[in-house]
């Protein structure tokens, strides 16, 4: 408050009222009263309008109430009516509203002109993109993310696969949860967790596999801590490669070497069989056994018998697992005990630690397998559950299928029947959809950064809602050549839609200003199969516009030019949107984009796809009323009912009566899940004499992913201003390092000079260092390895061999 | 680039060298030696502190909360595991600071945010070095 101005009585009263509202909200959450949050709306002078929305940041899917006054977001409150967060938010909730108001929001389309940018009109921007697409549609690629809303991702998907017959569309989620997808597919024949957050309220044992929810999914972790503070007995076990804030709250910490998780999971299975404590009835009733088919590796593998499985596991004694993982044998036995106890309810959580892994599919499958083998599956509190880091990694990437091989609703381009179904829903000519999968993320960027005459056949990439210039692995190879070494790349063209300047816009040829969060309508899907909707509440700044509109506008420009792909079978525009009278609305014209609810129409069209894999979605109007619904959402007796636990009788409407557990998308078509054996295999790169440290990368509490939003929030930027290297005190002493010293860290791919933090927030063991990736001035991905999981094509950001020296 | 951003990104790390084993909080505090949390704009927030098993120490813990500047304790009723509080913050960045202090109080397992009103908050800053662009 300006000290020269005395606050007026009205201002004081208003402030007191706000404070009373804040206290009432907190008291309601703490005490479980029925207070409703939009109390500010009750004050006539406040003029605050409240509406619901999911938080913009992570994949937890917390619901917030957003307070808007005079066209600006002025307040945010946790939504008491939301099952996900029950009124609570993490500290990023302080700033989710302020993230809209950074001073350097992009507000005009900008076209590179030599080393400068010049403002251009949207018309010129759209024509520029259309020129690139029209000239070589097969060389065009779309790179999106799990921050695309469902309608945005669906529009991009339809534009590419249903319009251009081009499958070169992939999301940044390839970098964060693709191995979770392949793990679910290999095990259950269908993607996404069977359990949900309710398991956190029921479990007796919570195991975090390379996961740090205290910082990455704090509201979920708080939910568990709250149970303990109320006197409930719950055992928390942290399996990780460094101590984190999560470790502090756990009774057990199992510190493993990279890829130790493969051995640990096999060690648990070994103990269950050796001790006879596996769930024989569950296994015989609901499971098969599989192993890798080394001759033709695929997600079906080869069938094996229980005896084969037991034989494969024999070497994984606790002592052998200790050798492989670094976890003491007695701790392996400690971990095996609860799995052998049918009275305990066990939930496993994981995220990047298991997914960013060159054996990511394998370790995901093994953890599912441990739950299946022990029968810790299918009842509340018994679930293997992967978490996601983006608000719609599940809703958009996994369900809409914005992946190079996928079509909406769990379909794949390689399947003729799936292509025909999609062509039918899209009303496009038979054969329009290309049967060949497009390029996955790493391959797409490698092609873009390779000269055309050397096989670099991607000429143009359009990036929306993500920051590959900071987050791709091995950046010097996959991104920086576009900027630092342009020889042979002059014909490449990078288009970036974003809300702020980023490491990616720096190298863009065309920058488009986008609307963000409650500046547009949206629908997203969180980590527990929950689909969530919100309405636009404020206008975007300047000429910023919705990403979905941008796609539709380019499509229509191509339609106007006569491109066949932008027409359906009837010659109508691919994105023909009608008003309530059935009259087409020119939504490609921004002035008319909000004449109708484009989101609703796209969602209703997409909803048809959701039934094949029993991921049924309710009508859009149901999500308007709800704080999200978990699919399958099925209409029963006139009510749309969500599903808490999938594959379980009594919860999942698609399980036949009397089946108890039914894996109705089983890859073996016998309603059984697959328990896999995969051997321990060393990481793709391990420390040696030249590069003696293992580098792990990750996130921090204050900054969300690459920091493009959170670093603009002064409070968060001050709380965590820059990147750092965490190192063990003894390793630091051996290198004569003290806190704040600068070190040069080098891998075989790049180097970085960065300050040291000894025994900091996270505490790596000797031989391991950690660097967060949020700081675009210290690009840790110059160092990381681009080795991939063979099935998911997800890179391993957690294990790169490096060396350090004081500078 | 504004001067304060340069300062933020070019922190003089020599200040740490007297103590090689700073806690996470100390480290963060040292990163912002010139930071003044009690100047500037205002925000109001509320939080809920979830307490670990505290037994008879409940009132002492609540008293400790009350000593944190800007914090006001709400009615806890019969529930002694969750404490509602408001934070009346005279500076935008004070919310983080106060939340951190509450988190570090004895017996606190977790602090969750419930409500934040930032109407008077100054506009957010550009992230430093986030792309030089000439819009002319």
Coordinates of N, CA, C and O in Angstrom, one line a residue, chain A residues 29-82:
Chain A
X29 N -12.6 -25.5 5.8 CA -11.8 -26.6 5.3 C -11.3 -27.4 6.6 O -11.3 -28.6 6.6
X30 N -10.8 -26.6 7.6 CA -10.3 -27.3 8.7 C -11.3 -28.0 9.5 O -11.1 -29.1 10.0
X31 N -12.5 -27.4 9.6 CA -13.5 -28.0 10.5 C -14.5 -28.8 9.8 O -15.4 -29.4 10.4
X32 N -14.5 -28.8 8.4 CA -15.5 -29.6 7.7 C -16.9 -29.0 7.8 O -17.8 -29.8 7.7
X33 N -17.0 -27.7 7.9 CA -18.4 -27.1 7.9 C -18.9 -27.0 6.4 O -18.1 -27.2 5.5
X34 N -20.1 -26.5 6.3 CA -20.7 -26.4 5.0 C -20.6 -25.1 4.4 O -21.4 -24.7 3.5
X35 N -19.7 -24.3 4.8 CA -19.5 -23.0 4.2 C -19.2 -23.0 2.7 O -18.5 -23.9 2.3
X36 N -19.8 -22.1 2.0 CA -19.5 -22.1 0.5 C -18.6 -20.9 0.2 O -18.8 -19.8 0.8
X37 N -17.7 -21.2 -0.6 CA -16.6 -20.2 -0.8 C -16.9 -18.8 -1.4 O -16.3 -17.9 -1.0
X38 N -17.8 -18.8 -2.3 CA -17.9 -17.5 -3.0 C -18.5 -16.4 -2.1 O -19.4 -15.7 -2.5
X39 N -18.1 -16.3 -0.9 CA -18.7 -15.4 0.1 C -18.5 -13.9 -0.4 O -19.3 -13.1 -0.1
X40 N -17.4 -13.7 -1.1 CA -17.1 -12.3 -1.5 C -18.3 -11.8 -2.4 O -18.5 -10.6 -2.4
X41 N -18.9 -12.7 -3.1 CA -20.0 -12.3 -3.9 C -21.1 -11.7 -3.1 O -22.0 -11.0 -3.6
X42 N -21.2 -12.1 -1.8 CA -22.3 -11.6 -1.0 C -22.1 -10.2 -0.6 O -23.0 -9.5 -0.1
X43 N -20.9 -9.6 -0.8 CA -20.7 -8.2 -0.5 C -20.9 -7.4 -1.7 O -20.2 -7.5 -2.7
X44 N -22.0 -6.6 -1.8 CA -22.3 -5.9 -3.0 C -21.2 -5.1 -3.5 O -21.0 -5.0 -4.7
X45 N -20.4 -4.4 -2.6 CA -19.4 -3.5 -3.1 C -18.2 -4.3 -3.7 O -17.4 -3.7 -4.5
X46 N -18.1 -5.5 -3.3 CA -16.9 -6.3 -3.8 C -17.0 -6.5 -5.3 O -16.1 -6.4 -6.1
X47 N -18.2 -6.8 -5.8 CA -18.4 -7.1 -7.2 C -17.6 -8.2 -7.7 O -17.2 -8.2 -8.9
X48 N -17.3 -9.2 -6.9 CA -16.5 -10.3 -7.3 C -17.4 -11.4 -7.8 O -18.3 -11.9 -7.1
X49 N -17.1 -11.9 -9.0 CA -17.9 -13.0 -9.5 C -17.0 -14.3 -9.4 O -15.8 -14.3 -9.7
X50 N -17.6 -15.3 -8.9 CA -16.9 -16.6 -8.7 C -17.3 -17.6 -9.7 O -18.5 -17.9 -9.8
X51 N -16.3 -18.3 -10.2 CA -16.6 -19.5 -11.1 C -15.6 -20.6 -10.8 O -14.5 -20.3 -10.4
X52 N -16.0 -21.8 -11.2 CA -15.1 -22.9 -10.9 C -14.1 -23.1 -12.1 O -14.4 -22.8 -13.3
X53 N -12.9 -23.7 -11.8 CA -12.0 -24.1 -12.8 C -11.0 -25.0 -12.2 O -10.7 -24.9 -11.0
X54 N -10.4 -26.0 -12.9 CA -9.3 -26.7 -12.4 C -8.1 -25.8 -12.4 O -8.0 -24.9 -13.2
X55 N -7.1 -26.1 -11.5 CA -5.9 -25.3 -11.4 C -5.2 -25.5 -12.7 O -5.3 -26.5 -13.4
X56 N -4.4 -24.4 -13.1 CA -3.7 -24.5 -14.4 C -2.5 -25.4 -14.4 O -2.0 -25.8 -15.4
X57 N -1.9 -25.6 -13.2 CA -0.6 -26.2 -13.2 C -0.6 -27.7 -13.3 O -0.8 -28.2 -14.4
X58 N -0.4 -28.5 -12.3 CA 0.0 -29.9 -12.5 C -1.2 -30.8 -12.8 O -2.3 -30.4 -13.1
X59 N -0.9 -32.1 -12.8 CA -1.9 -33.1 -13.2 C -2.8 -33.6 -12.1 O -3.7 -34.5 -12.3
X60 N -2.6 -33.0 -10.9 CA -3.5 -33.4 -9.8 C -4.9 -33.1 -10.1 O -5.8 -33.9 -9.8
X61 N -5.2 -31.9 -10.7 CA -6.5 -31.5 -11.0 C -7.3 -30.9 -9.9 O -8.5 -31.1 -9.8
X62 N -6.6 -30.2 -9.0 CA -7.3 -29.4 -8.0 C -8.3 -28.5 -8.6 O -8.0 -27.8 -9.6
X63 N -9.5 -28.4 -7.9 CA -10.4 -27.4 -8.4 C -10.3 -26.1 -7.6 O -10.1 -26.2 -6.4
X64 N -10.4 -25.0 -8.3 CA -10.4 -23.7 -7.6 C -11.6 -23.0 -7.9 O -12.3 -23.2 -8.9
X65 N -11.9 -22.0 -7.0 CA -12.9 -21.0 -7.3 C -12.1 -19.8 -7.7 O -11.2 -19.4 -7.0
X66 N -12.5 -19.2 -8.9 CA -11.7 -18.1 -9.4 C -12.6 -16.8 -9.2 O -13.7 -16.8 -9.7
X67 N -12.1 -15.8 -8.5 CA -12.8 -14.6 -8.3 C -12.4 -13.5 -9.3 O -11.2 -13.2 -9.5
X68 N -13.4 -13.0 -10.0 CA -13.1 -12.0 -11.1 C -13.8 -10.7 -10.8 O -15.0 -10.7 -10.4
X69 N -13.1 -9.6 -10.9 CA -13.6 -8.3 -10.6 C -13.1 -7.4 -11.7 O -11.9 -7.3 -12.0
X70 N -14.0 -6.7 -12.3 CA -13.7 -5.7 -13.4 C -12.8 -6.3 -14.5 O -11.8 -5.7 -14.9
X71 N -13.1 -7.5 -14.9 CA -12.4 -8.2 -16.0 C -11.0 -8.7 -15.6 O -10.3 -9.1 -16.5
X72 N -10.8 -8.8 -14.3 CA -9.5 -9.3 -13.9 C -9.6 -10.3 -12.8 O -10.4 -10.2 -11.9
X73 N -8.8 -11.4 -12.9 CA -8.8 -12.4 -11.8 C -8.2 -11.7 -10.6 O -7.0 -11.2 -10.6
X74 N -8.9 -11.7 -9.5 CA -8.4 -11.0 -8.3 C -8.3 -12.0 -7.1 O -7.7 -11.6 -6.1
X75 N -8.8 -13.1 -7.2 CA -8.8 -14.1 -6.0 C -8.9 -15.5 -6.5 O -9.5 -15.8 -7.5
X76 N -8.3 -16.4 -5.7 CA -8.4 -17.8 -6.0 C -8.6 -18.5 -4.7 O -8.0 -18.2 -3.7
X77 N -9.5 -19.5 -4.7 CA -9.7 -20.2 -3.4 C -9.9 -21.7 -3.8 O -10.4 -22.1 -4.8
X78 N -9.4 -22.6 -2.9 CA -9.6 -24.0 -3.1 C -11.1 -24.3 -3.1 O -11.8 -23.6 -2.3
X79 N -11.5 -25.2 -3.8 CA -13.0 -25.5 -4.0 C -13.4 -26.6 -3.0 O -13.0 -27.8 -3.1
X80 N -14.2 -26.2 -2.0 CA -14.6 -27.2 -1.0 C -15.5 -28.3 -1.6 O -15.6 -29.4 -1.0
X81 N -16.1 -28.0 -2.7 CA -17.0 -29.0 -3.3 C -16.2 -30.0 -4.2 O -16.9 -30.8 -4.9
X82 N -14.9 -29.9 -4.3 CA -14.2 -30.7 -5.2 C -13.6 -31.9 -4.4 O -12.9 -31.7 -3.4

